[in-house]
mmCIF file of C-alpha atoms in Angstrom:
data_model
loop_
_atom_site.group_PDB
_atom_site.id
_atom_site.type_symbol
_atom_site.label_atom_id
_atom_site.label_comp_id
_atom_site.label_asym_id
_atom_site.label_seq_id
_atom_site.Cartn_x
_atom_site.Cartn_y
_atom_site.Cartn_z
ATOM 1 C CA UNK A 807 -7.018 -12.196 -19.538
ATOM 2 C CA UNK A 808 -4.389 -10.755 -17.243
ATOM 3 C CA UNK A 809 -5.126 -7.040 -17.519
ATOM 4 C CA UNK A 810 -3.668 -4.978 -14.676
ATOM 5 C CA UNK A 811 -4.823 -1.515 -13.622
ATOM 6 C CA UNK A 812 -2.512 0.449 -11.334
ATOM 7 C CA UNK A 813 -4.132 3.426 -9.593
ATOM 8 C CA UNK A 814 -1.688 5.934 -8.114
ATOM 9 C CA UNK A 815 -3.090 9.306 -6.962
ATOM 10 C CA UNK A 816 0.396 10.535 -6.095
ATOM 11 C CA UNK A 817 0.937 13.335 -3.601
ATOM 12 C CA UNK A 818 3.930 14.539 -1.582
ATOM 13 C CA UNK A 819 3.474 11.776 1.022
ATOM 14 C CA UNK A 820 3.304 8.907 -1.484
ATOM 15 C CA UNK A 821 5.768 10.183 -4.078
ATOM 16 C CA UNK A 822 8.433 7.875 -2.622
ATOM 17 C CA UNK A 823 6.401 4.972 -4.037
ATOM 18 C CA UNK A 824 6.873 6.177 -7.626
ATOM 19 C CA UNK A 825 9.552 3.499 -8.287
ATOM 20 C CA UNK A 826 7.041 0.843 -7.175
ATOM 21 C CA UNK A 827 4.394 2.244 -9.517
ATOM 22 C CA UNK A 828 6.859 2.303 -12.419
ATOM 23 C CA UNK A 829 7.963 -1.277 -11.679
ATOM 24 C CA UNK A 830 4.363 -2.511 -11.727
ATOM 25 C CA UNK A 831 3.592 -0.715 -14.984
ATOM 26 C CA UNK A 832 6.787 -2.052 -16.583
ATOM 27 C CA UNK A 833 6.467 -5.640 -15.355
ATOM 28 C CA UNK A 834 2.820 -6.100 -16.282
ATOM 29 C CA UNK A 835 2.253 -3.520 -19.042
ATOM 30 C CA UNK A 836 -0.307 -2.191 -16.595
ATOM 31 C CA UNK A 837 -2.824 0.473 -17.468
ATOM 32 C CA UNK A 838 -1.823 3.665 -15.641
ATOM 33 C CA UNK A 839 -4.214 5.903 -13.746
ATOM 34 C CA UNK A 840 -2.637 8.931 -12.097
ATOM 35 C CA UNK A 841 -4.224 12.021 -10.578
ATOM 36 C CA UNK A 842 -7.741 12.216 -9.162
ATOM 37 C CA UNK A 843 -10.980 14.157 -9.767
ATOM 38 C CA UNK A 844 -9.460 17.391 -8.449
ATOM 39 C CA UNK A 845 -7.071 17.531 -11.406
ATOM 40 C CA UNK A 846 -9.067 15.616 -14.030
ATOM 41 C CA UNK A 847 -12.792 16.213 -14.576
ATOM 42 C CA UNK A 848 -13.099 12.875 -16.388
ATOM 43 C CA UNK A 849 -11.221 10.891 -13.756
ATOM 44 C CA UNK A 850 -14.150 8.918 -12.307
ATOM 45 C CA UNK A 851 -15.344 7.942 -15.779
ATOM 46 C CA UNK A 852 -11.826 6.787 -16.675
ATOM 47 C CA UNK A 853 -11.632 4.844 -13.421
ATOM 48 C CA UNK A 854 -14.895 3.005 -14.101
ATOM 49 C CA UNK A 855 -13.937 2.259 -17.698
ATOM 50 C CA UNK A 856 -10.425 0.988 -16.981
ATOM 51 C CA UNK A 857 -11.508 -1.032 -13.936
ATOM 52 C CA UNK A 858 -14.200 -2.788 -15.950
ATOM 53 C CA UNK A 859 -11.517 -4.079 -18.335
ATOM 54 C CA UNK A 860 -9.063 -5.159 -15.634
ATOM 55 C CA UNK A 861 -8.953 -8.425 -13.749
ATOM 56 C CA UNK A 862 -6.228 -7.226 -11.343
ATOM 57 C CA UNK A 863 -6.265 -3.828 -9.632
ATOM 58 C CA UNK A 864 -3.460 -2.328 -7.563
ATOM 59 C CA UNK A 865 -4.120 0.862 -5.617
ATOM 60 C CA UNK A 866 -1.262 2.886 -4.111
ATOM 61 C CA UNK A 867 -2.350 5.782 -1.931
ATOM 62 C CA UNK A 868 -4.355 6.609 1.170
ATOM 63 C CA UNK A 869 -7.272 4.744 2.684
ATOM 64 C CA UNK A 870 -9.690 4.116 5.512
ATOM 65 C CA UNK A 871 -12.255 1.466 6.349
ATOM 66 C CA UNK A 872 -14.848 3.175 4.120
ATOM 67 C CA UNK A 873 -12.950 4.895 1.300
ATOM 68 C CA UNK A 874 -9.770 5.154 -0.754
ATOM 69 C CA UNK A 875 -8.403 8.642 -1.241
ATOM 70 C CA UNK A 876 -6.686 10.753 -3.815
ATOM 71 C CA UNK A 877 -4.652 13.935 -3.512
ATOM 72 C CA UNK A 878 -5.148 15.767 -0.198
ATOM 73 C CA UNK A 879 -7.380 12.913 1.006
ATOM 74 C CA UNK A 880 -10.067 13.614 -1.555
ATOM 75 C CA UNK A 881 -12.374 10.568 -1.641
ATOM 76 C CA UNK A 882 -12.224 8.785 -4.993
ATOM 77 C CA UNK A 883 -13.463 5.243 -4.306
ATOM 78 C CA UNK A 884 -16.362 5.364 -1.879
ATOM 79 C CA UNK A 885 -20.083 4.718 -1.554
ATOM 80 C CA UNK A 886 -20.909 8.348 -2.347
ATOM 81 C CA UNK A 887 -19.188 7.996 -5.740
ATOM 82 C CA UNK A 888 -20.999 4.676 -6.268
ATOM 83 C CA UNK A 889 -17.821 2.951 -7.429
ATOM 84 C CA UNK A 890 -16.983 0.550 -4.589
ATOM 85 C CA UNK A 891 -17.969 -2.390 -6.771
ATOM 86 C CA UNK A 892 -15.122 -1.837 -9.241
ATOM 87 C CA UNK A 893 -13.144 -4.266 -7.063
ATOM 88 C CA UNK A 894 -15.733 -7.024 -6.989
ATOM 89 C CA UNK A 895 -14.456 -10.225 -8.614
ATOM 90 C CA UNK A 896 -10.967 -8.797 -9.218
ATOM 91 C CA UNK A 897 -7.577 -9.648 -7.796
ATOM 92 C CA UNK A 898 -6.773 -6.637 -5.632
ATOM 93 C CA UNK A 899 -3.787 -5.241 -3.756
ATOM 94 C CA UNK A 900 -4.550 -2.056 -1.845
ATOM 95 C CA UNK A 901 -1.388 -0.433 -0.519
ATOM 96 C CA UNK A 902 -3.064 2.143 1.687
ATOM 97 C CA UNK A 903 -3.596 2.666 5.394
ATOM 98 C CA UNK A 904 -6.533 0.702 6.798
ATOM 99 C CA UNK A 905 -7.175 -0.912 3.431
ATOM 100 C CA UNK A 906 -7.538 -4.297 5.140
ATOM 101 C CA UNK A 907 -10.518 -2.832 7.036
ATOM 102 C CA UNK A 908 -11.887 -1.534 3.716
ATOM 103 C CA UNK A 909 -11.585 -5.025 2.199
ATOM 104 C CA UNK A 910 -13.269 -6.681 5.162
ATOM 105 C CA UNK A 911 -16.045 -4.102 5.404
ATOM 106 C CA UNK A 912 -17.046 -4.465 1.763
ATOM 107 C CA UNK A 913 -16.400 -8.231 1.767
ATOM 108 C CA UNK A 914 -13.926 -8.426 -1.095
ATOM 109 C CA UNK A 915 -11.838 -11.534 -1.591
ATOM 110 C CA UNK A 916 -8.610 -12.592 -3.276
ATOM 111 C CA UNK A 917 -7.245 -9.370 -1.833
ATOM 112 C CA UNK A 918 -4.290 -7.982 0.107
ATOM 113 C CA UNK A 919 -4.785 -5.041 2.441
ATOM 114 C CA UNK A 920 -2.735 -3.183 5.027
ATOM 115 C CA UNK A 921 -3.180 -1.518 8.393
ATOM 116 C CA UNK A 922 -1.728 1.806 9.476
ATOM 117 C CA UNK A 923 1.633 2.579 7.872
ATOM 118 C CA UNK A 924 3.641 5.432 9.391
ATOM 119 C CA UNK A 925 5.480 6.817 6.364
ATOM 120 C CA UNK A 926 5.014 10.589 6.559
ATOM 121 C CA UNK A 927 6.217 13.313 8.904
ATOM 122 C CA UNK A 928 2.609 13.792 10.016
ATOM 123 C CA UNK A 929 2.597 10.176 11.252
ATOM 124 C CA UNK A 930 5.631 10.729 13.497
ATOM 125 C CA UNK A 931 4.641 13.975 15.138
ATOM 126 C CA UNK A 932 5.432 14.108 18.880
ATOM 127 C CA UNK A 933 2.991 12.040 20.916
ATOM 128 C CA UNK A 934 2.032 9.750 18.033
ATOM 129 C CA UNK A 935 1.981 6.013 18.685
ATOM 130 C CA UNK A 936 1.628 2.871 16.616
ATOM 131 C CA UNK A 937 0.911 -0.442 18.372
ATOM 132 C CA UNK A 938 2.038 1.367 21.538
ATOM 133 C CA UNK A 939 5.376 2.134 19.888
ATOM 134 C CA UNK A 940 6.581 5.717 20.485
ATOM 135 C CA UNK A 941 6.898 6.544 16.788
ATOM 136 C CA UNK A 942 6.968 10.232 17.662
ATOM 137 C CA UNK A 943 10.618 9.544 18.536
ATOM 138 C CA UNK A 944 11.477 8.613 14.944
ATOM 139 C CA UNK A 945 13.571 11.107 13.016
ATOM 140 C CA UNK A 946 13.168 12.176 9.397
ATOM 141 C CA UNK A 947 16.207 10.003 8.635
ATOM 142 C CA UNK A 948 14.465 7.022 10.252
ATOM 143 C CA UNK A 949 11.391 7.708 8.141
ATOM 144 C CA UNK A 950 13.513 7.797 4.991
ATOM 145 C CA UNK A 951 14.972 4.420 5.932
ATOM 146 C CA UNK A 952 11.493 2.935 6.418
ATOM 147 C CA UNK A 953 10.404 4.294 3.053
ATOM 148 C CA UNK A 954 13.462 2.772 1.370
ATOM 149 C CA UNK A 955 12.672 -0.561 3.031
ATOM 150 C CA UNK A 956 9.116 -0.460 1.694
ATOM 151 C CA UNK A 957 10.315 0.222 -1.851
ATOM 152 C CA UNK A 958 12.813 -2.659 -1.642
ATOM 153 C CA UNK A 959 10.134 -4.995 -0.260
ATOM 154 C CA UNK A 960 7.850 -4.164 -3.154
ATOM 155 C CA UNK A 961 10.516 -4.456 -5.825
ATOM 156 C CA UNK A 962 11.931 -7.724 -4.491
ATOM 157 C CA UNK A 963 8.424 -9.176 -4.186
ATOM 158 C CA UNK A 964 7.583 -8.102 -7.730
ATOM 159 C CA UNK A 965 10.758 -9.699 -9.091
ATOM 160 C CA UNK A 966 10.224 -12.945 -7.212
ATOM 161 C CA UNK A 967 6.458 -13.420 -7.291
ATOM 162 C CA UNK A 968 3.484 -12.927 -9.578
ATOM 163 C CA UNK A 969 0.605 -10.632 -8.627
ATOM 164 C CA UNK A 970 -1.735 -12.952 -10.513
ATOM 165 C CA UNK A 971 -1.283 -15.371 -7.604
ATOM 166 C CA UNK A 972 -2.334 -13.017 -4.821
ATOM 167 C CA UNK A 973 -1.649 -15.438 -1.964
ATOM 168 C CA UNK A 974 1.856 -16.140 -3.278
ATOM 169 C CA UNK A 975 2.517 -12.411 -3.588
ATOM 170 C CA UNK A 976 1.339 -11.943 0.007
ATOM 171 C CA UNK A 977 3.780 -14.622 1.186
ATOM 172 C CA UNK A 978 6.588 -13.045 -0.803
ATOM 173 C CA UNK A 979 5.827 -9.598 0.605
ATOM 174 C CA UNK A 980 5.874 -11.017 4.139
ATOM 175 C CA UNK A 981 9.172 -12.798 3.496
ATOM 176 C CA UNK A 982 10.914 -9.719 2.130
ATOM 177 C CA UNK A 983 9.613 -7.635 5.023
ATOM 178 C CA UNK A 984 11.262 -10.138 7.361
ATOM 179 C CA UNK A 985 14.479 -9.748 5.360
ATOM 180 C CA UNK A 986 14.383 -5.990 5.889
ATOM 181 C CA UNK A 987 13.700 -6.421 9.612
ATOM 182 C CA UNK A 988 16.719 -8.708 10.026
ATOM 183 C CA UNK A 989 18.877 -6.418 7.925
ATOM 184 C CA UNK A 990 17.886 -3.440 10.086
ATOM 185 C CA UNK A 991 18.699 -5.293 13.312
ATOM 186 C CA UNK A 992 22.059 -6.531 12.047
ATOM 187 C CA UNK A 993 23.307 -3.739 9.814
ATOM 188 C CA UNK A 994 21.591 -0.537 10.874
ATOM 189 C CA UNK A 995 22.740 -0.383 14.487
ATOM 190 C CA UNK A 996 24.371 2.982 13.908
ATOM 191 C CA UNK A 997 20.880 4.492 13.941
ATOM 192 C CA UNK A 998 19.748 5.243 17.526
ATOM 193 C CA UNK A 999 16.210 4.049 16.728
ATOM 194 C CA UNK A 1000 17.089 0.907 14.793
ATOM 195 C CA UNK A 1001 15.040 -1.311 17.116
ATOM 196 C CA UNK A 1002 12.038 0.997 16.850
ATOM 197 C CA UNK A 1003 12.375 0.961 13.045
ATOM 198 C CA UNK A 1004 12.431 -2.843 13.003
ATOM 199 C CA UNK A 1005 9.357 -2.932 15.263
ATOM 200 C CA UNK A 1006 7.490 -0.595 12.903
ATOM 201 C CA UNK A 1007 8.296 -2.885 9.965
ATOM 202 C CA UNK A 1008 7.215 -5.905 12.009
ATOM 203 C CA UNK A 1009 3.802 -4.479 12.848
ATOM 204 C CA UNK A 1010 3.262 -3.259 9.312
ATOM 205 C CA UNK A 1011 3.769 -6.870 8.229
ATOM 206 C CA UNK A 1012 1.508 -8.217 10.980
ATOM 207 C CA UNK A 1013 -1.295 -5.796 10.067
ATOM 208 C CA UNK A 1014 -1.148 -6.839 6.415
ATOM 209 C CA UNK A 1015 -3.497 -9.680 5.520
ATOM 210 C CA UNK A 1016 -4.667 -11.763 2.600
ATOM 211 C CA UNK A 1017 -8.402 -12.363 2.301
ATOM 212 C CA UNK A 1018 -9.110 -15.483 0.291
#
């Protein structure tokens, strides 16, 4: 079986990832799960049911070391909801902040997780930093560029690699992030913060990890 479940509790800060979600659903005939318990009373039951039938789960949203979140950071996958184990024994890709800490804490394997990812205006408020980078200096235009890079990285990785080989997909994602970094340094010099943008992409790649 190669059943894929794609979980996407879309909100205004993750809406830019809609093309990624659509690409995953199209490429793998993935089962779709939108929304969260705040908009669907049966959401948690649907989540448990669909996850039990999947052998690959992709989550696109918000996260922390202890939970994955839905709209307005409403906890949807957490110990309180008793659904952490939906990931056990699955291939998993969690595109959410601090999801690598979530994976390590709950000891999942065959999994890709990420660190902090500054992609919203909240993340670049004055005084904010990321790996000691002054990301508070980024403009909305810079943020839009980073978001576009992330979408291209995903789509190029999906076209080149297979999520059923999680390690290979990790390598492909890393490679295409490097491509975007080089492209920014060579072709985006008109932007005053092009070096800062490339550094943000670099550390996003470095914080990503594959757990065997």
